[in-house]
Amino acid sequence: MACVALLAGAIPLCAAAPQKPALSKSSAPADLRAAIRRTLGEDGWVQMQDFTEADPGFDPEFGVSVALHGTTAMVGAQQAKIGDNSGQGAVYVFEKSDGVWTRTQKLVSDDGQANDLFGDAIAFSGDTALIGAYGATINDNFAQGAVYVFTFAEGTWTQTQKIFLDDGQSNDNFGYSIGLSGTTAIIGADGAKVGTNEFQGAAFVYDGSSGSWTRTQKLTAGDGWIGDIFGYSVALDGDRAMIGAYGNNGYQGAVYVFGGSDGAWTQTQKLLAGDGSPNTYFGYATALSGSTLLVGAWGGNPGGNDMQGSVYVFTGSDGTWTQTQQLTASDGLPHDKFGHSVALQGTTALIGADGWSNSSAQGAVYAFDGSSGAFVETQRFVASDGAPSFQFGLPVTLDGDTALVGSWLWRSPEGTVPGKAYFFQYHGTPLPTYTVGGSVSGLAGSGLVLRQNGGDDLPIAADGDFTFATPVYDGSHYAVSIAAQPRDPAQTCSVANGNGTLAGANVANVVVTCVDSVIDYIFADGFESGGSATLAQTTDTAPVAQNSIACSHDSGGTTAENQYWRRYYFSEHGVTTMASVTSVDVAVEQTIGAPNMTVTLYTIPHSVTVDTIDLGQLTQIGQAVVASPADALLATVNVPVTGTVTDPVDSDLVVEVSTDDGTEDGTTFYIGSTTSAQTHPSFISSASCNIPYPTTTANVGYPDMHIIQAVNITD
C-alpha cells in the first residue's frame, strides 16, 4: 500500500546491509601518515550531517546498525520503545535530496513484542530490505529470532513477510547478522545449538527469486565446536560468502569461506589470522568486495597493546584466499578496539575503533586506500561532538563517496542516551547550519517547554526571545512545538511560524503566544454544578479543505484503515465527579461513498505521560458504528455513543475515530481538521502505513492538522 496524503513525504528507502565492517593495515611510513593526517581539514572525509532519535523519552540505541545505498539510508534503534513494548526496536529511513539527508519513514514490525531488538541488523538491495530481530520470541522460544522483509513500492516501505526457523530453539539469535546479494540471503544464527554443541552457531540460506523468501540450506562449520558463535558476521557477494566465528579456538576466531553453485553452498576454506592468538576475536567483523576480504580482530594486541585491535586483508585468487596484509592504526593505543567494525568498497576501507582516545571510548574511524595494491592509512576522523563513552565508529558502512557511522551511546545535553548517526562525504563541503528561534509573549506560569524536531527541549521561564541550542542543517525541515504547557497558573500556549525549511539564514520569527483562558472550552456550562458540557480541544469546529491526511491505497483515493485519536484531561479543569459521554460530534473533510465510521471511548490512567496514548493502558468504555455521510464535503456528523468515566481524577478520556479498509468498496474517508490552535495534539495511526501506534500528526509531517472532535458530556 502507498501512503498518499498521510505519508506523501515518506520517501522510499534502500538500505545497505550493515556488515560489521572490515579493515586493513597501512604500510606507509609513520612520518608520511602523520603528514597526511595534518591535511584532514582540506581533504578526505568530511562530516556533513548528523541525526539522533526523534522520539524522546527512552534510550533506543539509535545508530546500533547502519545501512547505505545511493540516496537512501537506514539506521537501526534496537531498543526503541514502541507503544508499551520496551526494546521492540525500530528502523529509520533517510533520503538524500539536493545534497540534504532527511528522515522519511519509521519502520516497525507488525507483530512486535518487548525485547525483540528489531533493527539490530539491516540489509537491503533494490526494493527489498531484510531487518533482523534476533531477540524475538517464537513459539515460546525466547530469543529464537526472526527477520522481517520490507518491500518498497509507490514511495513507501511495507512489511511483506516474516522469516523464522520452523525448527528453531531458544537463544538461536536468528537474524543477528544478514547478508543479501540479489535474491540470495544468508542469515546468521550465532547462538544455534548444533548437535549437542551449545552456541556453535549456524547460518541459513534463503532464496527470494519467487517473490517470497524460502529456506534452501543450513550452513555449519565443518569443524564446528561448542561456543564458536559461527554466524556472528556474514559477508556475501554473489556466489561467495564469508561467515565469521569469532569464538572459535578460545576466541582466536575464524572465518569460513563458502561457495555457491547450482543453488548449493559448500565450505571451501577456513581462514585464520597469520599471528592468531586467543581472545583476539578474529571474524567479529567482515567485509567483502570483489576479491578482497577484510576481517576485524578488535581484541588483537599489536605491539603488546591489549585490545588495540587489527584488521586482516585477504585476497582471493583461483578460488583460494590468502592473507596479504595486516592493518593497524598508526597511533593505536590499548583498548582502541580497532577493527570492531569494518566497511569495504573497491579499494576504499573504513575501520571503526570505537574505544579510541586513550581508552575513553570516544571512538574514531580510520580510512585506508588500497589503490596502490596495498592498503595505506590516509585519515582518522571523529564526530564533531564526540565525547568519552560515545563509541563513535560502531558501526560503519560505505557507499561511493558517502559513509554512515553510528554512535549508539551518544548522550544528549539533557543526559539521555538516544544514540546518533553521522553522514560523511569524501571531499565534501560541510553544509552550513543555522539556528531556530523566536519570541514568547504572555507567559505567566512556569513549566513551559518548547521542542524542536521532536527533540532538543528548551525550558522557557519568561517572556522574551529564545533560540534552540542545536543548529539545523541548511535545507533541512524544522518544526517547533509545545512539549509542556505552563503551570501555576495553568496557561495554553500556541506556536505560529513553527514549521519550515532552512534557507540560508537563521530563523527568528517563531512566535509563541500564551493565554490565561484555556482554549479548550470543556465544561463551559459549569459541569460541577450540574447539567451538560462540551469537551473539545479546538475553538474552531469548522473543517478546513485539503488539510487532513489518511493512509491511502493509491492516488485515486481509496483509503486504508485509519484511526484518529484525541486524549482529554479532566484534571486540567478541576473535575472530580463522574462524567458520562452521550455522543461525539465528528467533523468530516471529505468522503467518497459512505464508509463505516467507528467511534470508541476509552479511559487511560492520568499517570501515563501527557500528550501520549499508550494502547496497552486503554480500557474501552463505549463504542458505536455508523455510516459516514455519503459523498460529503466539509460536514459534521453526530455519533450517539455512551460511556462513563467514573474517576476523572485518576483517569483521562480517549476518543478513537476509525475507518475500515476501503479496498472492497472503493471508499474514501478524510477526517475534518482545522489549522486553528489546539490545546493538545491530534494523533493518527494506521498499520498499513507502518504507524501501528498513535502518533501525533506533527510527527508524521502534518503539524497543522488539528482533528475536530466535540464530546458531549453530562453528569
XYZ file of C-alpha atoms in Angstrom:
715
model
C 0.000 0.000 0.000
C 1.066 3.549 -0.507
C 0.609 6.436 1.887
C -0.868 9.076 -0.379
C -1.843 12.071 1.669
C -0.677 10.790 5.026
C 2.796 9.795 4.029
C 3.175 11.934 0.979
C 6.527 12.986 2.371
C 7.655 9.489 3.205
C 10.225 8.712 0.546
C 11.275 5.081 -0.028
C 14.454 3.586 1.269
C 17.074 1.161 0.120
C 19.389 0.259 2.950
C 22.699 -1.412 2.605
C 23.337 -4.331 4.880
C 25.263 -3.309 7.988
C 28.056 -5.768 7.594
C 30.156 -5.196 10.658
C 32.910 -3.511 8.667
C 36.333 -4.729 7.714
C 39.798 -3.190 7.993
C 43.339 -3.107 6.635
C 46.848 -2.200 7.813
C 48.900 0.668 6.495
C 52.375 0.134 5.162
C 53.206 3.829 4.752
C 55.979 5.245 6.961
C 54.781 6.838 10.199
C 56.003 10.307 9.226
C 54.098 10.148 5.937
C 50.934 9.055 7.695
C 51.286 11.914 10.158
C 51.709 14.364 7.306
C 48.604 13.034 5.622
C 46.557 13.474 8.779
C 47.689 17.076 9.144
C 45.804 17.860 5.939
C 42.497 16.356 7.071
C 40.732 19.670 7.102
C 41.415 20.183 3.400
C 40.990 16.682 2.046
C 39.365 13.403 2.888
C 36.150 12.517 4.722
C 34.082 15.450 5.955
C 31.118 15.306 8.324
C 28.012 16.586 6.549
C 25.028 15.903 8.837
C 24.070 14.025 11.962
C 20.797 12.676 13.347
C 19.582 11.379 16.673
C 16.418 9.588 17.777
C 13.447 11.888 17.186
C 11.066 10.130 19.598
C 12.177 11.226 23.087
C 11.651 9.585 26.450
C 13.863 6.488 26.292
C 17.315 5.279 25.232
C 16.756 3.443 21.931
C 20.382 2.804 20.846
C 19.786 4.698 17.622
C 22.797 4.006 15.393
C 23.403 0.433 16.564
C 23.161 -0.599 12.892
C 23.514 1.384 9.685
C 22.857 0.687 6.007
C 23.501 2.881 2.982
C 22.962 2.748 -0.749
C 22.784 5.670 -3.141
C 20.401 8.294 -1.821
C 18.803 6.022 0.773
C 19.990 5.120 4.255
C 18.612 3.140 7.179
C 19.538 3.431 10.857
C 18.547 0.845 13.462
C 17.396 1.613 17.005
C 17.049 -1.848 18.525
C 15.963 -0.647 21.989
C 13.231 1.695 20.718
C 10.062 1.543 22.790
C 7.018 1.007 20.596
C 3.759 1.565 22.396
C 4.231 -0.196 25.718
C 6.932 -2.557 24.397
C 10.392 -1.658 25.643
C 13.133 -2.907 23.352
C 10.805 -3.788 20.487
C 13.008 -1.771 18.139
C 12.637 0.364 15.036
C 14.477 1.301 11.844
C 14.541 4.843 10.477
C 14.763 5.616 6.787
C 16.578 8.650 5.395
C 16.545 10.015 1.863
C 19.002 12.419 0.242
C 17.679 15.183 -1.992
C 19.568 18.258 -3.214
C 22.502 17.282 -1.011
C 20.447 17.095 2.201
C 19.531 13.939 4.127
C 16.011 13.887 5.587
C 14.229 11.292 7.701
C 11.289 9.941 5.697
C 9.889 6.846 7.439
C 9.943 4.796 10.632
C 9.735 1.022 10.187
C 8.409 -1.292 12.879
C 7.304 -4.920 12.798
C 3.569 -5.545 12.644
C 3.616 -8.114 15.469
C 6.490 -6.731 17.506
C 6.897 -7.514 21.185
C 9.071 -6.231 24.004
C 12.780 -7.130 23.683
C 12.559 -8.223 20.032
C 15.519 -5.929 19.241
C 14.178 -5.266 15.756
C 16.788 -3.280 13.826
C 19.942 -4.858 15.195
C 20.844 -5.904 11.647
C 19.763 -4.376 8.325
C 20.396 -5.437 4.739
C 18.774 -4.001 1.647
C 19.118 -4.345 -2.096
C 16.889 -2.720 -4.681
C 13.320 -2.704 -3.416
C 13.905 -5.343 -0.700
C 15.081 -4.808 2.871
C 15.699 -7.506 5.475
C 15.665 -6.410 9.114
C 16.752 -8.678 11.945
C 15.051 -9.044 15.327
C 17.258 -11.638 16.981
C 15.552 -11.241 20.373
C 12.101 -12.236 19.080
C 10.261 -14.974 20.935
C 8.872 -17.590 18.529
C 6.524 -20.329 19.768
C 7.584 -19.575 23.357
C 11.271 -19.894 22.407
C 12.977 -16.851 23.923
C 15.437 -15.110 21.563
C 14.879 -17.629 18.791
C 14.861 -14.620 16.478
C 13.185 -13.508 13.281
C 13.844 -11.471 10.136
C 11.251 -9.135 8.633
C 11.044 -8.481 4.901
C 10.068 -4.996 3.758
C 9.289 -4.176 0.127
C 9.434 -0.737 -1.447
C 6.557 0.301 -3.702
C 4.859 3.578 -4.550
C 7.156 5.574 -2.299
C 6.792 3.508 0.864
C 8.442 0.530 2.560
C 5.858 -2.030 3.695
C 6.330 -5.287 5.612
C 5.573 -8.238 3.336
C 6.962 -11.306 5.133
C 8.278 -12.601 8.447
C 11.024 -15.237 8.310
C 11.766 -17.562 11.206
C 13.003 -21.108 11.756
C 10.283 -23.751 11.994
C 12.749 -25.894 13.935
C 14.275 -23.046 15.919
C 15.171 -23.060 19.609
C 15.643 -20.547 22.365
C 18.763 -18.393 22.065
C 19.340 -19.191 18.388
C 19.694 -15.443 17.758
C 18.419 -15.957 14.227
C 18.767 -12.628 12.417
C 21.781 -11.368 14.330
C 23.622 -10.966 11.016
C 22.296 -10.732 7.466
C 23.981 -10.925 4.089
C 21.969 -10.015 0.978
C 23.003 -10.229 -2.669
C 20.293 -10.125 -5.317
C 17.724 -12.776 -4.486
C 20.008 -14.691 -2.114
C 20.164 -14.043 1.605
C 22.287 -15.671 4.286
C 21.026 -15.156 7.822
C 23.211 -15.838 10.828
C 22.013 -17.590 13.992
C 25.157 -17.382 16.085
C 23.606 -18.961 19.172
C 22.236 -22.046 17.417
C 22.813 -25.417 19.004
C 24.294 -27.894 16.516
C 24.058 -31.493 17.645
C 24.979 -31.272 21.315
C 27.182 -28.210 20.841
C 25.668 -25.168 22.543
C 26.271 -21.848 20.744
C 28.183 -23.470 17.909
C 26.136 -21.308 15.569
C 24.729 -21.728 12.083
C 23.704 -19.722 9.032
C 20.701 -20.242 6.779
C 20.413 -19.649 3.040
C 17.182 -18.174 1.664
C 16.070 -17.782 -1.944
C 13.781 -14.892 -2.867
C 13.562 -15.381 -6.631
C 9.871 -16.354 -6.471
C 8.901 -13.157 -4.680
C 8.707 -14.963 -1.347
C 11.766 -15.929 0.688
C 12.225 -19.679 1.137
C 14.865 -21.515 3.167
C 17.070 -23.708 0.993
C 20.047 -24.749 3.144
C 21.577 -24.723 6.620
C 25.294 -23.940 6.810
C 27.574 -25.015 9.638
C 31.341 -25.147 10.058
C 32.977 -28.424 9.073
C 34.892 -28.483 12.367
C 32.370 -26.554 14.474
C 32.539 -26.781 18.251
C 30.868 -25.501 21.403
C 30.882 -21.708 21.675
C 32.266 -20.955 18.198
C 29.487 -18.368 17.608
C 29.522 -19.176 13.894
C 27.304 -16.697 12.033
C 28.082 -13.667 14.166
C 29.149 -11.857 10.982
C 28.185 -12.563 7.377
C 29.639 -11.034 4.204
C 28.010 -12.051 0.922
C 28.950 -11.062 -2.625
C 27.423 -13.064 -5.467
C 28.350 -16.723 -5.077
C 30.863 -16.180 -2.267
C 30.061 -15.963 1.424
C 32.318 -15.295 4.410
C 30.938 -16.332 7.777
C 32.689 -15.287 10.976
C 33.022 -17.434 14.100
C 34.956 -15.220 16.493
C 34.600 -17.706 19.403
C 36.496 -20.467 17.605
C 39.561 -21.927 19.352
C 39.470 -19.934 22.573
C 38.184 -16.771 20.871
C 41.105 -16.699 18.494
C 38.399 -16.738 15.866
C 37.997 -17.917 12.295
C 36.208 -17.079 9.065
C 34.690 -19.825 6.924
C 34.532 -19.445 3.138
C 31.511 -20.855 1.294
C 30.948 -21.022 -2.430
C 27.569 -21.295 -4.131
C 26.970 -23.357 -7.249
C 23.700 -24.560 -8.779
C 21.825 -23.440 -5.689
C 24.025 -25.361 -3.227
C 26.606 -23.848 -0.881
C 29.763 -25.700 0.159
C 32.538 -24.815 2.606
C 35.781 -24.360 0.669
C 38.235 -22.903 3.186
C 38.793 -21.860 6.789
C 40.695 -18.601 7.318
C 42.818 -17.803 10.369
C 44.963 -14.832 11.275
C 48.630 -15.355 10.463
C 49.586 -14.365 14.011
C 46.402 -15.547 15.685
C 46.197 -15.977 19.439
C 43.389 -16.470 21.966
C 40.950 -13.636 22.710
C 41.655 -11.652 19.557
C 38.091 -12.158 18.149
C 39.152 -12.633 14.539
C 35.946 -12.781 12.475
C 33.930 -10.451 14.683
C 33.571 -8.147 11.658
C 33.855 -8.994 7.963
C 33.554 -7.040 4.716
C 33.817 -8.434 1.196
C 34.226 -6.580 -2.100
C 35.256 -8.483 -5.215
C 38.431 -10.414 -4.495
C 39.244 -8.566 -1.286
C 38.133 -9.553 2.205
C 38.651 -7.607 5.435
C 38.427 -9.384 8.785
C 38.344 -7.450 12.045
C 40.067 -8.705 15.176
C 39.427 -5.951 17.710
C 40.874 -7.966 20.605
C 44.318 -8.195 18.984
C 47.424 -6.954 20.784
C 49.770 -5.494 18.155
C 52.975 -4.274 19.780
C 51.775 -5.644 23.092
C 48.899 -3.149 23.370
C 45.971 -5.001 24.891
C 42.862 -4.773 22.676
C 44.377 -2.205 20.350
C 42.971 -4.328 17.552
C 43.912 -5.043 13.975
C 42.352 -5.927 10.629
C 43.496 -8.626 8.217
C 43.353 -8.338 4.436
C 42.758 -11.486 2.397
C 42.940 -11.681 -1.399
C 41.130 -14.327 -3.437
C 42.716 -15.921 -6.481
C 41.727 -19.127 -8.303
C 39.304 -19.998 -5.512
C 41.853 -19.646 -2.723
C 42.030 -16.832 -0.172
C 45.418 -15.748 1.170
C 46.291 -13.207 3.860
C 48.187 -10.367 2.197
C 48.278 -7.647 4.829
C 47.611 -6.802 8.466
C 46.328 -3.305 9.211
C 46.763 -1.373 12.421
C 46.222 2.274 13.346
C 49.323 4.430 13.123
C 48.537 5.949 16.529
C 46.991 2.858 18.092
C 46.741 2.509 21.861
C 45.429 -0.150 24.245
C 41.644 -0.646 24.205
C 41.101 1.232 20.926
C 39.222 -1.813 19.554
C 40.412 -1.067 16.035
C 38.521 -3.464 13.772
C 35.369 -3.638 15.863
C 33.607 -2.670 12.633
C 34.741 -2.613 9.015
C 33.425 -1.398 5.659
C 34.891 -2.015 2.210
C 34.063 -0.899 -1.308
C 36.553 -1.359 -4.098
C 39.869 -0.018 -2.828
C 38.418 2.086 -0.009
C 38.227 0.718 3.514
C 36.831 2.310 6.649
C 37.676 0.778 10.016
C 35.949 1.598 13.266
C 37.855 1.935 16.527
C 35.084 2.746 18.983
C 37.396 2.564 22.003
C 39.761 5.222 20.595
C 41.298 8.047 22.602
C 43.309 6.578 25.440
C 40.609 4.107 26.478
C 37.971 6.852 26.678
C 35.733 5.129 24.087
C 35.015 8.386 22.300
C 35.583 6.481 19.085
C 37.126 7.124 15.678
C 37.113 5.805 12.112
C 40.271 5.199 10.074
C 40.273 5.462 6.288
C 42.563 3.313 4.134
C 43.283 3.489 0.411
C 44.204 0.287 -1.442
C 44.550 1.661 -4.968
C 48.322 1.070 -4.980
C 47.886 -2.654 -4.331
C 48.411 -2.322 -0.582
C 46.125 -0.540 1.865
C 47.578 2.687 3.267
C 46.094 4.714 6.104
C 45.040 8.155 4.872
C 42.878 9.652 7.601
C 41.418 9.346 11.057
C 38.112 11.136 11.548
C 35.865 11.645 14.558
C 32.421 13.076 15.327
C 32.196 16.852 15.630
C 30.536 16.466 19.043
C 32.394 13.360 20.193
C 32.931 12.751 23.893
C 34.087 9.879 26.129
C 31.937 6.715 26.084
C 30.026 7.687 22.912
C 31.655 4.809 20.919
C 31.635 6.547 17.555
C 32.654 4.082 14.837
C 30.479 1.145 15.836
C 29.085 0.516 13.252
C 30.238 1.978 9.926
C 29.107 1.479 6.333
C 30.222 2.874 2.991
C 28.750 3.539 -0.461
C 30.632 5.537 -3.076
C 31.750 8.840 -1.594
C 29.356 8.628 1.355
C 29.879 6.984 4.725
C 27.396 6.474 7.555
C 28.767 5.998 11.067
C 26.886 5.060 14.218
C 27.495 6.289 17.756
C 24.880 4.257 19.588
C 25.841 5.529 23.056
C 25.781 9.225 22.136
C 24.483 11.240 25.070
C 22.275 14.319 24.752
C 22.889 17.550 26.701
C 19.858 16.591 28.824
C 21.603 13.376 29.930
C 19.572 10.863 27.929
C 21.365 8.309 25.738
C 19.392 8.186 22.481
C 22.321 7.440 20.160
C 23.329 9.183 16.955
C 24.339 8.572 13.325
C 26.633 10.719 11.172
C 26.852 11.186 7.422
C 30.324 11.827 5.967
C 31.264 12.628 2.385
C 34.627 12.244 0.701
C 35.916 15.654 -0.372
C 32.619 17.059 0.854
C 31.846 20.647 1.719
C 30.063 20.762 5.081
C 26.531 22.067 4.959
C 26.114 25.339 6.835
C 23.962 25.237 9.943
C 21.547 27.821 11.259
C 19.655 28.353 14.470
C 15.915 28.341 15.039
C 14.324 30.769 17.457
C 11.736 33.434 18.022
C 9.860 35.077 20.851
C 7.461 34.212 23.679
C 4.745 36.559 24.945
C 2.006 36.383 27.564
C 3.785 33.792 29.723
C 2.702 33.951 33.371
C 3.079 30.362 34.571
C 6.115 28.136 34.981
C 6.777 24.886 33.172
C 6.634 25.907 29.500
C 8.913 23.689 27.378
C 9.428 24.167 23.645
C 10.617 21.335 21.410
C 12.460 21.375 18.085
C 12.161 18.497 15.583
C 10.909 16.021 18.160
C 13.888 16.644 20.471
C 16.131 19.458 21.747
C 13.744 20.579 24.507
C 14.079 24.192 25.657
C 12.536 25.291 29.009
C 11.186 28.857 28.932
C 10.943 30.836 32.173
C 9.750 34.247 30.988
C 8.646 36.323 28.003
C 11.306 37.292 25.518
C 13.472 35.894 22.729
C 14.617 32.276 22.572
C 16.990 30.214 20.416
C 17.332 26.449 20.390
C 20.816 25.196 21.238
C 21.043 22.641 18.431
C 21.599 24.188 14.975
C 19.826 22.785 11.921
C 21.484 21.999 8.586
C 20.680 24.248 5.658
C 17.872 22.771 3.563
C 16.511 20.708 6.457
C 12.993 20.918 7.809
C 12.373 22.380 11.265
C 9.288 22.041 13.455
C 8.729 23.848 16.750
C 6.047 22.533 19.095
C 4.912 22.780 22.714
C 6.420 19.924 24.742
C 4.797 21.023 28.020
C 2.245 23.736 28.776
C 2.766 26.220 31.632
C 1.552 25.521 35.169
C 0.968 27.682 38.259
C -1.140 29.208 36.822
C -2.129 26.899 34.008
C -1.952 28.536 30.590
C -2.294 27.497 26.992
C 0.477 28.448 24.572
C 0.324 28.119 20.796
C 3.009 28.280 18.104
C 2.899 30.316 14.903
C 5.502 30.172 12.099
C 6.775 26.979 13.720
C 7.377 24.918 10.574
C 9.543 25.478 7.555
C 12.781 24.710 5.740
C 16.131 26.339 6.494
C 17.071 28.547 3.550
C 20.498 30.049 4.145
C 19.695 32.074 7.264
C 18.818 31.780 10.945
C 15.113 31.526 11.732
C 13.983 34.099 14.288
C 10.272 34.543 13.570
C 8.737 31.652 15.522
C 6.005 33.202 17.669
C 4.788 31.544 20.878
C 1.720 33.162 22.449
C 0.393 32.171 25.864
C -3.100 32.981 27.180
C -4.668 32.601 30.619
C -8.033 31.304 29.398
C -7.722 27.734 28.184
C -8.762 27.463 24.546
C -10.434 24.145 25.311
C -13.996 25.010 26.357
C -14.568 21.823 28.307
C -17.354 22.138 30.884
C -18.148 25.652 29.729
C -21.666 25.258 31.168
C -20.483 24.519 34.698
C -20.349 20.743 34.826
C -19.618 20.589 38.557
C -22.941 22.248 39.382
C -24.987 20.005 37.131
C -26.120 19.996 33.532
C -24.229 19.204 30.348
C -20.984 20.324 28.783
C -18.954 20.048 25.606
C -15.388 18.802 25.544
C -13.265 19.998 22.619
C -9.626 20.863 22.024
C -10.109 23.417 19.249
C -12.219 26.554 19.269
C -12.833 26.269 15.531
C -15.183 23.375 14.762
C -15.483 24.062 11.021
C -13.283 21.657 8.967
C -10.774 23.128 6.518
C -10.475 21.856 2.960
C -7.358 19.902 1.905
C -5.902 19.911 5.406
C -6.250 16.274 6.521
C -4.295 13.127 5.747
C -5.109 9.423 5.546
C -3.188 6.268 4.781
C -4.264 5.619 1.200
C -4.018 2.729 -1.254
C -3.437 4.834 -4.329
C -3.543 8.333 -5.673
C -7.053 7.646 -6.942
C -8.497 7.989 -3.484
C -9.407 4.724 -1.747
C -8.145 4.862 1.825
C -6.719 2.127 4.010
C -7.782 1.544 7.600
C -7.100 4.675 9.664
C -7.516 5.614 13.302
C -7.755 9.192 14.606
C -7.287 9.900 18.309
C -7.633 12.575 20.965
C -6.971 12.465 24.708
C -8.966 14.725 27.058
C -7.768 15.745 30.534
C -10.450 16.279 33.208
C -7.818 17.195 35.793
C -6.900 20.394 33.968
C -10.354 21.737 34.871
C -10.752 20.545 38.430
C -13.397 17.941 37.604
C -13.735 15.299 40.302
C -17.188 13.763 39.795
C -18.341 11.029 37.432
C -18.764 12.107 33.789
C -20.931 10.347 31.195
C -20.461 10.722 27.438
C -23.713 10.916 25.435
C -22.393 11.496 21.920
C -19.421 12.667 19.858
C -19.586 15.196 17.021
C -17.052 14.215 14.328
C -16.003 16.612 11.576
C -15.567 15.173 8.072
C -13.449 16.822 5.402
C -14.468 14.520 2.558
C -15.918 11.099 1.802
C -16.316 9.088 -1.383
C -19.171 6.694 -0.816
C -20.330 6.226 2.783
C -17.649 4.212 4.608
C -18.376 2.962 8.104
C -17.025 5.039 10.956
C -16.407 3.541 14.402
C -16.226 5.797 17.472
C -14.687 4.129 20.535
C -14.386 5.596 24.028
C -11.598 4.615 26.421
C -10.169 5.624 29.745
C -6.429 5.898 30.240
C -4.591 6.384 33.565
C -3.787 10.033 34.171
C -0.278 8.884 35.159
C 0.517 7.964 31.529
C 2.831 10.611 30.080
C 0.955 13.699 28.948
C 0.277 14.007 25.211
C 0.889 10.314 24.556
C -1.560 7.444 24.034
C -0.373 4.035 25.212
C -2.542 1.304 23.664
C -1.613 -1.074 26.460
C -3.141 1.281 29.035
C -6.545 1.791 27.390
C -9.818 0.452 28.844
C -12.815 0.536 26.498
C -15.996 2.065 27.963
C -18.145 2.525 24.863
C -18.395 2.070 21.093
C -20.723 2.871 18.203
C -20.541 2.116 14.463
C -22.302 4.397 11.982
C -22.144 5.127 8.283
C -20.389 8.379 7.498
C -22.279 10.925 5.390
C -22.207 9.855 1.739
C -20.008 11.827 -0.684
C -19.711 14.546 1.932
C -17.585 17.662 1.834
C -16.809 19.736 4.975
C -19.567 18.186 7.087
C -20.167 17.180 10.721
C -21.926 14.040 11.978
C -23.244 13.401 15.484
C -22.475 9.846 16.634
C -24.556 8.608 19.601
C -22.104 6.717 21.792
C -22.177 6.307 25.558
C -19.601 5.612 28.202
C -18.871 6.680 31.781
C -15.619 7.931 33.311
C -16.125 7.002 36.948
C -12.881 8.520 38.248
C -11.935 11.672 36.297
C -9.189 12.461 38.813
C -7.047 9.429 38.041
C -8.335 8.801 34.511
C -8.427 10.723 31.233
C -10.787 10.165 28.312
C -9.516 8.907 24.920
C -11.717 9.043 21.817
C -10.828 6.992 18.722
C -12.499 7.551 15.357
C -11.600 4.697 12.993
C -12.468 3.739 9.426
C -12.264 0.380 7.707
C -10.104 -0.547 4.727
C -11.781 0.885 1.622
C -10.387 -1.687 -0.820
C -13.585 -3.717 -1.040
C -15.964 -0.867 -1.883
C -13.557 1.817 -3.142
C -14.468 4.283 -0.397
C -12.535 7.251 0.932
C -12.649 8.974 4.325
C -10.725 12.087 5.377
C -11.488 13.315 8.869
C -12.197 17.014 9.419
C -9.451 19.212 10.805
C -8.517 22.842 11.317
C -5.335 24.892 11.401
C -6.614 26.912 14.364
C -4.917 26.460 17.718
C -5.407 23.280 19.728
C -4.750 22.634 23.416
C -3.302 19.140 22.980
C -2.009 17.209 19.954
C -4.021 15.177 17.472
C -2.965 11.566 16.860
C -3.173 9.193 13.904
C -2.330 5.514 13.437
C -2.506 3.063 10.532
C -0.785 -0.307 10.331
C -0.906 -0.116 6.531
C 1.416 2.878 6.608
C 3.690 1.442 9.316
C 2.225 3.627 12.055
C 0.864 0.924 14.372
C 0.640 3.175 17.419
C -0.991 6.586 17.930
C 1.480 9.192 16.656
C 0.974 12.932 16.644
C 0.094 14.400 13.279
C 3.086 16.710 13.686
C 5.432 13.722 13.935
C 4.224 12.331 10.600
C 4.794 15.672 8.923
C 1.423 17.443 9.290
C 1.645 19.761 12.329
C -1.310 21.914 11.217
C -3.786 19.031 11.040
C -5.794 19.585 14.249
C -8.545 16.959 14.337
C -12.015 18.289 15.185
C -13.997 16.324 17.755
C -16.622 17.566 20.217
C -17.509 15.219 23.081
C -20.912 15.832 24.661
C -20.990 15.002 28.379
C -23.455 15.034 31.279
C -23.076 14.342 34.964
